[in-house]
Coordinates of C-alpha atoms (C1' of nucleotides) in Angstrom, one line a residue:
Chain A
M1052 CA 0.0 0.2 -0.5
L1053 CA 2.9 2.5 1.1
E1054 CA 4.7 1.4 -2.0
S1055 CA 1.5 2.3 -5.2
E1056 CA 1.1 5.4 -2.4
T1057 CA 5.1 6.2 -2.8
Q1058 CA 5.1 5.2 -6.8
R1059 CA 1.9 7.4 -7.5
F1060 CA 3.4 10.2 -5.9
A1061 CA 6.2 9.7 -8.2
F1062 CA 4.0 9.3 -11.5
R1063 CA 2.3 12.8 -10.4
N1064 CA 5.4 14.6 -10.6
A1065 CA 7.1 12.8 -12.9
I1066 CA 4.3 14.7 -15.4
A1067 CA 4.9 17.5 -13.4
R1068 CA 7.5 18.2 -14.1
L1069 CA 6.6 17.3 -18.0
I1070 CA 4.0 20.3 -18.1
E1071 CA 7.4 22.5 -17.3
T1072 CA 8.7 21.5 -20.6
C1073 CA 5.7 21.8 -23.0
K1074 CA 7.0 23.7 -26.5
N1075 CA 3.5 24.0 -27.6
T1076 CA -0.5 23.5 -27.1
T1077 CA -0.4 19.8 -29.2
E1078 CA 2.5 19.1 -26.1
L1079 CA 0.0 20.8 -23.5
K1080 CA -3.1 19.1 -24.7
Q1081 CA -1.6 15.4 -24.8
I1082 CA -0.3 16.1 -21.4
H1083 CA -4.0 16.6 -20.1
A1084 CA -5.5 14.4 -21.7
Q1085 CA -3.1 11.4 -19.6
I1086 CA -3.7 13.5 -16.7
I1087 CA -7.7 12.7 -16.9
A1088 CA -7.0 9.2 -18.4
S1089 CA -4.7 8.3 -16.5
P1090 CA -5.7 5.7 -14.0
K1091 CA -3.0 5.5 -11.8
L1092 CA -3.9 9.4 -10.1
A1093 CA -6.3 10.0 -6.6
K1094 CA -9.4 12.4 -7.6
R1095 CA -6.9 14.9 -5.6
D1096 CA -3.7 14.2 -7.7
H1097 CA -5.5 15.0 -10.3
E1098 CA -7.2 18.9 -8.8
F1099 CA -2.6 18.9 -7.4
L1100 CA -2.0 18.3 -11.9
I1101 CA -4.6 20.2 -13.8
S1102 CA -3.9 23.6 -11.1
R1103 CA 0.0 22.4 -12.0
L1104 CA -0.9 23.3 -15.8
L1105 CA -3.2 25.4 -15.3
Y1106 CA -0.5 27.9 -14.3
F1107 CA 1.6 27.2 -15.8
S1108 CA 0.1 28.7 -19.1
A1109 CA -1.9 30.8 -17.3
I1110 CA 1.4 32.2 -16.3
S1111 CA 4.2 30.5 -16.9
I1112 CA 3.7 31.5 -20.5
P1113 CA 1.5 34.0 -20.9
R1114 CA 0.9 33.2 -24.4
F1115 CA -0.6 29.8 -23.8
L1116 CA -3.7 31.4 -22.0
S1117 CA -6.1 31.0 -23.6
Y1118 CA -5.4 27.0 -23.8
A1119 CA -5.3 27.7 -19.8
I1120 CA -9.1 29.7 -20.3
S1121 CA -10.2 27.0 -22.0
V1122 CA -9.0 25.0 -19.4
F1123 CA -10.8 26.3 -17.0
Q1124 CA -13.7 26.6 -18.1
R1125 CA -14.2 22.6 -17.8
I1126 CA -13.4 23.0 -14.5
Q1127 CA -16.7 22.2 -12.5
S1128 CA -16.0 24.1 -9.0
P1129 CA -13.0 25.9 -8.8
D1130 CA -11.2 26.3 -5.5
L1131 CA -10.4 30.3 -4.7
G1132 CA -6.6 29.0 -5.3
I1133 CA -7.1 28.6 -9.1
Y1134 CA -9.7 31.5 -9.3
N1135 CA -6.2 33.4 -8.0
I1136 CA -4.6 31.9 -11.0
M1137 CA -6.5 32.9 -13.5
I1138 CA -7.7 36.5 -12.3
R1139 CA -3.6 37.2 -11.4
A1140 CA -3.2 35.6 -15.4
Y1141 CA -5.8 38.3 -16.4
A1142 CA -4.5 41.3 -14.3
T1143 CA -0.5 40.4 -15.3
K1144 CA -1.6 40.0 -18.8
R1145 CA -0.5 43.1 -21.2
E1146 CA -2.8 45.9 -22.4
R1147 CA -3.4 45.2 -26.1
D1148 CA -3.6 41.9 -25.8
C1149 CA -6.5 42.6 -22.8
D1150 CA -10.7 43.2 -24.0
T1151 CA -9.8 47.4 -23.1
L1152 CA -13.7 47.6 -22.1
S1153 CA -14.8 44.6 -19.5
C1154 CA -12.5 44.2 -17.4
P1155 CA -11.9 40.2 -17.3
A1156 CA -9.6 39.5 -13.8
L1157 CA -13.4 42.3 -11.9
K1158 CA -15.2 39.9 -14.3
L1159 CA -14.5 36.4 -13.0
F1160 CA -14.2 37.9 -8.7
K1161 CA -17.3 38.9 -9.6
Q1162 CA -18.0 35.5 -10.8
M1163 CA -16.2 33.9 -7.3
L1164 CA -18.0 36.2 -5.1
S1165 CA -21.5 34.3 -6.5
N1166 CA -19.9 30.6 -5.9
G1167 CA -19.6 31.9 -2.8
I1168 CA -16.4 31.9 -2.8
A1169 CA -14.6 35.1 -0.3
P1170 CA -10.6 35.8 -1.4
D1171 CA -7.9 35.9 0.4
S1172 CA -5.1 38.7 0.8
L1173 CA -3.7 36.8 -2.8
T1174 CA -6.2 38.0 -4.5
I1175 CA -7.0 41.2 -3.4
P1176 CA -3.8 42.4 -4.1
F1177 CA -3.6 40.8 -8.0
L1178 CA -7.3 42.5 -8.8
V1179 CA -5.9 45.9 -7.7
K1180 CA -2.9 45.2 -9.3
E1181 CA -5.5 45.2 -12.7
C1182 CA -7.0 48.5 -11.4
T1183 CA -3.6 50.4 -11.2
R1184 CA -3.2 49.4 -14.3
R1185 CA -6.7 50.7 -15.6
F1186 CA -6.0 53.4 -13.2
D1187 CA -9.7 52.3 -12.0
V1188 CA -10.2 54.6 -9.5
G1189 CA -13.6 53.3 -8.4
S1190 CA -12.9 49.8 -9.1
G1191 CA -10.2 50.3 -7.1
R1192 CA -11.8 51.4 -4.0
C1193 CA -14.3 49.9 -4.2
L1194 CA -11.7 46.4 -3.3
H1195 CA -9.8 48.4 -0.3
G1196 CA -14.0 48.6 1.1
L1197 CA -14.1 45.2 0.8
G1198 CA -10.6 44.3 2.0
I1199 CA -11.5 45.9 4.8
K1200 CA -14.8 44.3 5.8
S1201 CA -13.0 40.7 4.7
G1202 CA -9.9 41.8 7.3
H1203 CA -7.2 41.5 4.3
C1204 CA -5.9 45.2 5.5
G1205 CA -3.7 44.3 7.8
D1206 CA -2.3 42.2 5.6
I1207 CA 1.7 43.5 4.3
F1208 CA 0.9 42.3 0.1
V1209 CA -3.0 44.2 0.2
Q1210 CA -1.0 46.9 2.3
N1211 CA 1.5 47.1 -0.2
S1212 CA -0.5 46.9 -3.8
L1213 CA -3.4 49.8 -1.8
T1214 CA -0.6 51.9 -1.5
S1215 CA 0.4 51.6 -5.2
F1216 CA -2.3 52.2 -6.4
Y1217 CA -3.2 55.1 -5.1
S1218 CA -0.3 56.3 -5.3
T1219 CA -0.2 55.9 -9.3
C1220 CA -4.1 56.8 -10.1
G1221 CA -2.4 60.9 -8.1
W1222 CA -4.1 60.0 -5.0
V1223 CA -1.0 60.4 -2.8
D1224 CA -2.8 61.9 0.4
S1225 CA -4.7 58.8 1.0
A1226 CA -1.7 56.4 -0.1
R1227 CA 0.2 58.3 2.7
N1228 CA -3.4 58.2 5.2
L1229 CA -2.6 54.5 4.6
F1230 CA 1.7 55.0 4.6
D1231 CA 1.2 56.0 8.3
E1232 CA -1.2 54.5 8.9
M1233 CA 0.2 50.8 8.4
C1234 CA 2.3 49.0 11.8
D1235 CA 4.8 47.8 9.9
R1236 CA 6.6 48.4 6.4
D1237 CA 8.7 47.2 4.6
V1238 CA 10.6 48.3 0.9
V1239 CA 7.8 47.8 -1.5
S1240 CA 6.2 50.1 1.1
W1241 CA 8.8 52.5 1.1
N1242 CA 9.1 52.0 -2.7
S1243 CA 5.1 52.9 -3.7
M1244 CA 5.0 56.3 -1.5
I1245 CA 7.9 57.8 -3.1
T1246 CA 6.9 56.2 -6.3
G1247 CA 3.4 58.4 -5.6
Y1248 CA 5.4 61.5 -4.9
L1249 CA 7.4 61.2 -7.3
K1250 CA 4.6 60.8 -10.4
G1251 CA 3.0 63.5 -8.2
G1252 CA 6.0 65.6 -9.2
N1253 CA 6.1 66.0 -5.7
L1254 CA 10.4 65.6 -6.0
D1255 CA 10.9 67.3 -3.1
E1256 CA 8.8 65.2 -0.7
A1257 CA 9.3 62.2 -2.6
L1258 CA 14.0 63.0 -1.6
R1259 CA 12.8 63.7 1.9
L1260 CA 11.4 59.8 2.1
F1261 CA 14.3 58.2 -0.3
R1262 CA 16.5 60.4 2.1
S1263 CA 15.1 58.9 5.7
M1264 CA 14.9 56.1 4.2
K1265 CA 16.8 52.8 6.4
N1266 CA 17.4 49.5 3.6
K1267 CA 18.0 51.4 0.2
N1268 CA 17.7 48.2 -3.0
A1269 CA 17.8 48.7 -6.4
I1270 CA 14.1 49.6 -7.1
S1271 CA 13.9 52.7 -4.5
W1272 CA 17.2 54.3 -6.4
N1273 CA 15.4 53.3 -10.2
S1274 CA 12.3 55.2 -8.5
I1275 CA 14.1 57.9 -7.4
I1276 CA 16.8 58.4 -10.1
T1277 CA 14.2 58.1 -13.2
G1278 CA 11.1 60.5 -11.1
F1279 CA 14.2 63.3 -11.1
V1280 CA 14.8 62.2 -14.1
H1281 CA 11.1 63.1 -16.1
G1282 CA 10.8 65.8 -13.0
C1283 CA 13.5 67.8 -15.8
R1284 CA 16.3 67.7 -12.8
T1285 CA 18.6 65.7 -14.4
K1286 CA 21.4 67.5 -12.4
D1287 CA 20.2 66.4 -9.3
A1288 CA 19.3 62.3 -11.3
F1289 CA 23.3 62.9 -12.4
D1290 CA 23.8 63.4 -8.6
L1291 CA 21.7 60.3 -7.3
F1292 CA 23.1 58.6 -10.2
R1293 CA 26.8 58.5 -9.4
E1294 CA 25.7 58.6 -5.4
M1295 CA 24.1 55.5 -6.2
L1296 CA 28.0 54.4 -7.4
C1297 CA 30.0 54.6 -4.9
L1298 CA 28.4 53.1 -2.4
S1299 CA 28.5 49.9 -5.3
E1300 CA 31.6 50.0 -5.0
D1301 CA 31.6 48.8 -1.2
D1302 CA 31.5 46.1 -1.0
N1303 CA 29.3 45.1 1.7
N1304 CA 26.1 46.8 0.6
M1305 CA 25.0 44.7 -2.1
V1306 CA 22.9 47.2 -4.4
K1307 CA 23.9 47.9 -7.1
P1308 CA 23.3 49.4 -11.1
D1309 CA 21.2 47.8 -12.9
K1310 CA 19.9 47.5 -16.0
I1311 CA 16.8 50.0 -15.5
T1312 CA 19.5 51.3 -13.6
I1313 CA 21.0 52.5 -16.3
A1314 CA 19.0 52.6 -19.5
T1315 CA 17.9 55.6 -17.0
V1316 CA 20.8 57.4 -17.7
L1317 CA 21.3 57.4 -20.8
S1318 CA 17.5 58.3 -22.0
A1319 CA 18.5 61.1 -19.0
C1320 CA 22.1 62.0 -21.7
A1321 CA 20.1 61.5 -24.4
H1322 CA 17.7 64.1 -22.7
V1323 CA 19.9 67.1 -22.6
G1324 CA 23.1 65.5 -25.0
A1325 CA 25.1 64.8 -21.6
F1326 CA 27.5 62.6 -24.1
D1327 CA 30.6 62.3 -21.7
Q1328 CA 28.5 61.2 -19.0
G1329 CA 27.0 59.1 -22.1
K1330 CA 30.3 57.8 -23.4
W1331 CA 31.3 56.7 -19.4
V1332 CA 27.8 54.4 -18.5
H1333 CA 28.4 53.0 -22.1
S1334 CA 33.1 53.0 -21.1
F1335 CA 31.0 51.5 -17.8
L1336 CA 28.8 48.6 -19.2
T1337 CA 31.7 46.8 -20.7
R1338 CA 34.2 47.5 -17.9
T1339 CA 31.4 45.5 -15.5
G1340 CA 31.1 43.5 -18.1
M1341 CA 27.3 44.0 -17.7
E1342 CA 25.0 42.2 -20.3
C1343 CA 24.6 44.5 -24.0
D1344 CA 20.3 44.0 -24.3
M1345 CA 18.0 45.3 -26.5
V1346 CA 16.5 47.7 -24.0
I1347 CA 19.7 49.1 -23.2
G1348 CA 21.3 48.7 -26.9
T1349 CA 18.3 50.9 -28.1
A1350 CA 18.7 53.5 -24.7
L1351 CA 23.1 53.8 -26.6
V1352 CA 21.4 54.7 -29.9
D1353 CA 19.2 57.2 -29.0
M1354 CA 21.8 58.7 -27.0
Y1355 CA 24.8 58.5 -29.2
G1356 CA 21.6 59.8 -31.7
K1357 CA 20.4 63.1 -30.2
C1358 CA 24.8 63.6 -28.6
G1359 CA 24.8 63.9 -32.9
Y1360 CA 27.1 61.4 -32.7
L1361 CA 25.4 59.0 -35.4
R1362 CA 28.2 56.8 -36.6
Q1363 CA 29.0 55.7 -32.5
A1364 CA 24.4 54.9 -32.7
L1365 CA 25.4 53.2 -35.9
D1366 CA 28.4 51.1 -34.4
V1367 CA 26.6 50.5 -31.5
F1368 CA 23.4 49.5 -33.2
E1369 CA 25.0 46.9 -36.0
E1370 CA 26.3 45.1 -33.2
M1371 CA 22.7 44.8 -31.7
P1372 CA 22.8 40.6 -31.8
E1373 CA 19.0 41.2 -31.8
K1374 CA 17.2 44.2 -32.6
D1375 CA 13.2 44.8 -32.1
T1376 CA 10.9 47.5 -33.6
L1377 CA 11.9 49.7 -30.9
A1378 CA 15.9 49.6 -31.4
W1379 CA 14.5 49.9 -35.5
T1380 CA 12.5 53.1 -33.9
A1381 CA 15.0 54.8 -32.1
M1382 CA 17.1 53.6 -34.9
I1383 CA 14.5 55.7 -38.0
S1384 CA 14.3 58.5 -35.2
V1385 CA 18.2 58.8 -35.3
L1386 CA 18.4 59.1 -39.5
A1387 CA 15.9 61.0 -39.3
L1388 CA 17.2 63.5 -36.5
H1389 CA 19.8 63.8 -39.0
G1390 CA 18.3 64.5 -42.0
H1391 CA 20.1 61.2 -43.3
C1392 CA 15.8 61.0 -45.2
K1393 CA 17.0 58.4 -47.9
K1394 CA 18.9 56.2 -45.0
A1395 CA 16.3 56.2 -43.1
F1396 CA 14.3 54.3 -45.8
E1397 CA 16.7 51.4 -46.5
A1398 CA 16.2 51.2 -42.8
F1399 CA 12.5 50.5 -42.8
E1400 CA 13.3 48.4 -46.2
K1401 CA 15.8 46.2 -43.4
M1402 CA 12.8 45.3 -41.1
E1403 CA 10.1 45.2 -43.1
A1404 CA 12.5 42.1 -44.5
E1405 CA 13.4 40.8 -41.2
G1406 CA 9.9 40.1 -40.0
V1407 CA 10.0 42.9 -37.5
K1408 CA 6.3 44.5 -37.1
P1409 CA 6.7 48.8 -37.2
N1410 CA 4.8 50.8 -35.0
H1411 CA 2.8 54.1 -35.1
I1412 CA 6.2 55.9 -33.3
T1413 CA 8.0 54.3 -36.6
F1414 CA 6.5 55.9 -38.4
V1415 CA 6.9 59.4 -36.4
G1416 CA 10.1 59.2 -36.9
L1417 CA 10.1 58.3 -41.0
L1418 CA 6.8 61.1 -40.9
S1419 CA 9.9 63.2 -39.8
A1420 CA 12.5 62.7 -41.7
C1421 CA 10.3 63.9 -44.4
A1422 CA 9.7 66.5 -42.8
H1423 CA 13.3 67.4 -42.3
S1424 CA 14.1 66.6 -45.4
G1425 CA 11.2 67.9 -47.5
S1426 CA 10.1 64.9 -49.3
V1427 CA 6.0 66.5 -50.2
E1428 CA 5.5 63.0 -51.5
R1429 CA 7.1 60.4 -49.8
G1430 CA 5.4 61.6 -46.9
R1431 CA 2.3 60.8 -48.7
Q1432 CA 3.5 57.3 -49.5
C1433 CA 4.3 56.2 -45.8
F1434 CA 1.7 57.8 -44.6
E1435 CA -0.5 56.0 -47.1
L1436 CA 1.6 53.0 -46.5
M1437 CA 0.5 53.3 -42.1
T1438 CA -3.3 53.5 -42.7
K1439 CA -3.7 51.1 -45.4
A1440 CA -0.6 48.7 -45.1
Y1441 CA 0.0 48.7 -41.3
L1442 CA -3.7 49.1 -40.8
I1443 CA -2.3 51.6 -37.7
E1444 CA -5.3 54.5 -37.3
P1445 CA -2.9 57.4 -37.3
Q1446 CA -2.5 59.6 -33.9
V1447 CA -2.9 63.0 -33.7
H1448 CA 1.8 63.6 -34.1
H1449 CA 1.6 61.5 -37.4
Y1450 CA -0.8 64.6 -38.5
A1451 CA 1.0 67.2 -36.5
C1452 CA 4.2 65.3 -39.3
M1453 CA 1.4 65.2 -42.4
V1454 CA 1.0 69.7 -41.8
D1455 CA 4.8 69.8 -41.1
I1456 CA 5.7 68.3 -44.4
L1457 CA 3.5 70.2 -46.4
S1458 CA 2.8 73.5 -44.4
R1459 CA 7.1 73.4 -44.9
A1460 CA 6.3 72.8 -48.1
G1461 CA 4.5 75.4 -48.6
L1462 CA 2.0 73.3 -49.2
L1463 CA -0.2 76.1 -47.4
Q1464 CA -3.7 76.1 -48.2
E1465 CA -3.2 71.9 -48.9
A1466 CA -1.6 71.8 -44.7
E1467 CA -4.8 73.8 -43.1
K1468 CA -7.3 71.4 -45.5
L1469 CA -5.7 68.5 -43.4
V1470 CA -6.0 70.1 -40.3
R1471 CA -10.2 71.1 -40.6
G1472 CA -10.8 67.5 -41.7
M1473 CA -9.0 65.6 -39.4
P1474 CA -11.2 63.7 -37.1
L1475 CA -9.5 64.5 -34.0
K1476 CA -8.9 67.3 -31.9
P1477 CA -5.7 69.5 -33.3
D1478 CA -3.8 69.8 -31.2
V1479 CA -0.9 72.6 -30.2
F1480 CA 1.4 70.7 -31.8
V1481 CA -0.7 70.4 -35.4
W1482 CA -1.8 73.6 -35.3
G1483 CA 0.9 74.8 -34.4
A1484 CA 3.2 73.0 -37.4
L1485 CA 0.9 74.8 -39.1
L1486 CA 1.5 78.2 -38.4
G1487 CA 5.8 77.8 -38.3
G1488 CA 4.5 76.7 -42.2
C1489 CA 3.1 80.3 -42.1
Q1490 CA 5.7 82.0 -40.5
I1491 CA 8.2 80.9 -43.1
H1492 CA 6.2 81.7 -46.2
G1493 CA 4.5 85.0 -44.8
D1494 CA 1.3 83.9 -45.2
V1495 CA -0.3 86.7 -42.9
K1496 CA -4.5 85.8 -42.6
L1497 CA -3.7 81.9 -42.2
G1498 CA -0.8 82.0 -39.0
E1499 CA -3.3 84.6 -37.9
R1500 CA -6.7 82.0 -38.1
A1501 CA -4.0 79.6 -36.8
A1502 CA -2.5 81.2 -33.6
K1503 CA -6.2 82.7 -33.0
C1504 CA -6.8 77.9 -32.4
L1505 CA -3.0 78.1 -30.8
I1506 CA -3.7 81.3 -28.1
D1507 CA -7.6 79.4 -27.2
L1508 CA -5.7 76.0 -26.7
E1509 CA -3.4 77.6 -24.0
P1510 CA -3.6 81.0 -23.5
L1511 CA -1.2 81.5 -21.3
N1512 CA 1.4 79.9 -23.7
H1513 CA 4.3 83.1 -25.1
A1514 CA 5.5 81.1 -27.8
F1515 CA 2.4 81.9 -30.2
Y1516 CA 2.4 85.2 -29.3
V1517 CA 6.1 85.7 -30.4
N1518 CA 6.0 83.9 -33.2
L1519 CA 2.5 85.7 -34.2
C1520 CA 4.4 89.0 -34.1
D1521 CA 7.7 87.5 -36.1
I1522 CA 4.9 87.1 -38.8
Y1523 CA 3.3 90.8 -38.4
A1524 CA 7.0 91.7 -37.5
K1525 CA 8.3 89.7 -41.3
A1526 CA 5.1 91.6 -43.2
G1527 CA 6.4 94.8 -41.9
R1528 CA 2.7 95.1 -40.3
F1529 CA 4.6 96.9 -37.3
E1530 CA 1.5 98.3 -35.6
D1531 CA 0.0 94.7 -35.0
V1532 CA 3.0 93.4 -33.6
K1533 CA 3.0 96.5 -30.9
R1534 CA -1.0 95.6 -31.2
V1535 CA -0.1 91.4 -29.9
R1536 CA 2.9 92.6 -27.0
A1537 CA -0.2 95.2 -25.1
L1538 CA -1.6 92.4 -25.6
M1539 CA 0.5 90.2 -24.5
K1540 CA 1.1 93.0 -21.4
E1541 CA -2.0 92.6 -21.0
K1542 CA -3.1 89.0 -19.9
E1543 CA 0.6 88.7 -17.3
I1544 CA 1.6 86.3 -20.9
R1545 CA 5.8 86.0 -19.5
K1546 CA 8.0 82.8 -19.9
E1547 CA 6.5 80.3 -18.1
V1548 CA 9.6 78.2 -17.0
A1549 CA 12.3 80.0 -17.4
G1550 CA 15.7 78.8 -20.0
C1551 CA 17.7 76.8 -19.1
S1552 CA 20.5 75.2 -19.8
L1553 CA 22.8 72.0 -19.4
I1554 CA 26.4 72.1 -19.9
E1555 CA 28.7 69.1 -19.4
V1556 CA 32.6 70.1 -18.2
D1557 CA 34.7 67.3 -18.0
G1558 CA 33.0 64.2 -17.1
T1559 CA 30.1 67.4 -14.8
V1560 CA 26.7 68.7 -15.7
H1561 CA 26.7 71.9 -15.0
E1562 CA 23.0 73.9 -15.4
F1563 CA 22.3 77.5 -15.4
S1564 CA 19.3 79.7 -15.8
V1565 CA 18.3 83.1 -16.5
T1566 CA 16.4 82.9 -13.1
G1567 CA 19.6 83.2 -11.0
S1568 CA 20.8 85.8 -9.8
A1569 CA 22.4 87.8 -11.6
E1570 CA 26.0 87.4 -9.3
I1571 CA 25.6 83.5 -10.8
V1572 CA 24.7 84.1 -13.8
T1573 CA 27.6 86.3 -14.1
K1574 CA 29.9 84.0 -12.7
Q1575 CA 28.8 80.3 -13.9
I1576 CA 29.7 81.8 -17.4
A1577 CA 32.8 82.9 -16.9
W1578 CA 33.5 80.0 -15.2
I1579 CA 32.0 78.4 -18.7
L1580 CA 34.1 80.3 -21.2
N1581 CA 36.9 79.7 -19.0
A1582 CA 36.6 76.5 -19.5
L1583 CA 35.9 76.8 -23.3
N1584 CA 39.0 79.6 -24.0
G1585 CA 42.2 77.5 -25.1
E1586 CA 39.1 74.7 -27.7
I1587 CA 37.7 77.9 -29.7
K1588 CA 40.0 78.5 -31.7
L1589 CA 38.4 82.4 -32.2
K1590 CA 37.9 84.8 -35.4
D1591 CA 38.7 87.9 -35.6
D1592 CA 35.7 90.2 -36.0
M1593 CA 32.9 86.8 -34.9
N1594 CA 34.8 87.6 -31.7
W1595 CA 31.5 86.2 -29.8
V1596 CA 33.1 85.2 -26.4
Q1597 CA 34.7 88.6 -26.1
Y1598 CA 31.4 90.0 -26.7
Y1599 CA 29.8 87.8 -23.5
I1600 CA 32.0 88.6 -21.5
L1601 CA 31.2 92.5 -22.3
E1602 CA 28.0 91.4 -22.0
I1603 CA 28.2 90.6 -18.2
Q1604 CA 30.3 92.3 -17.4
Chain B
dG672 C1' -0.6 26.8 -6.5
dA673 C1' 1.3 31.8 -4.3
dT674 C1' 1.2 38.2 -3.7
dT675 C1' 3.5 44.4 -3.2
dA676 C1' 7.9 48.9 -6.2
dA677 C1' 10.8 51.1 -11.3
dC678 C1' 13.1 51.0 -17.3
dA679 C1' 14.1 52.2 -23.5
dC680 C1' 11.1 54.1 -29.1
dA681 C1' 6.8 60.3 -30.5

DNA sequence: GATTAACACA
């Protein structure tokens, strides 16, 4: 008896291991049939194996989900564990594969409740995560209530998922209340709360919390660095990265920069043009033997390209063993940025030939290549290709590119027709492209119309008034210039965000802006000029350094 | 049977 029990157990475990090796649904089906037909298995083994099968097909290999669903539908009375697997599977599924209108995870949960099965402290975090992803504040709050009623809100996973939910959905105060009420907080609780402040733009409170944290992990560092990059405090982000690096040199410190840190820092370098810093990160990768995967490869292409180094971007790209849509898109966008329209399209053809599907951003890259090179016909063909062959619904920025192409080429009437006829509400980029065209080609009437729409959209944006003034000035209509200037004064329109520049010297990024005190600005500029001195050969008639020195004194 | 937090292309 005991021996047969042992044999049965071994047989069961062998099948369980076999499930993990399945490569396709045919193999899954064969094992499934064996489970159903085998006389050696007891009822509880059968249940165990079906749940293993379900777990493997629903969670481990997401593309087997449809098979998991068919298995699930055949289970007569699923228990809590089975429901948890399916709810989790739906909740972790990517948006694009998902039914966006209904929420299958919540539907299943309702079905579970109506079958008299109560959730546990695992069910709730899965569902809350789904609400977070969907920004579904209503359902998330209901789940919070349900958690309180069912006595699961003392569970740290439930609390953390709710903190993250409120943080991500912009309810930072609710997140903070929850956070403050928690008896025990772990690193996830702190990270979720910090992310909430970062997403809400309260960077200083995020930093304060970060500083008061005892056990930071790589995610804490990555979150704060990313938050500062997104909040345009690049210099602080670089300083934090350096601090992280210094700490990681200490062998007792387990926190080391990982791929996500690197990807974030590279994108920050790309954003501000910090080439030395970016190059240093690249050498850091080589030195530490960190694998240059697709994400980092893409970030490097983007960084070199945006910093003006096309050759290096191409080198990195060519060395990438695998290239996905994002990698190709980054390369195409970089070629476009450098004005190589033809090469951008050649890259696109290669991408198609390799069977990588373009997405809507790839077409933004291609269309901007056309805009930069004045290729009107090519732009039109590209738009057609996107909509007719790839069935990509054009978004506002595709229209903005098309309007840009047409208006730069002086086809202003056609551009306006496109704007008026587009199925989406034109945004500031669309009208802005038209206004830009009017500026180039001196079309006052259309410029006035475009400027009016822009001012309706963003009444306090100074740029549109300035552009309009420029059009009037070009046409010699100085009375109108005065009128617009007076209007700006009356409405108290000023440049909202002070102009700010970053300059890199010896690998350190220095930030200076016009809002600083005169003394600081002067000091900074004098310092920068000093740094530039010797690097630039001054021409007699263009002694701009001298000019600036005179200006600031 | 299993849990929550961070990243790249416009």
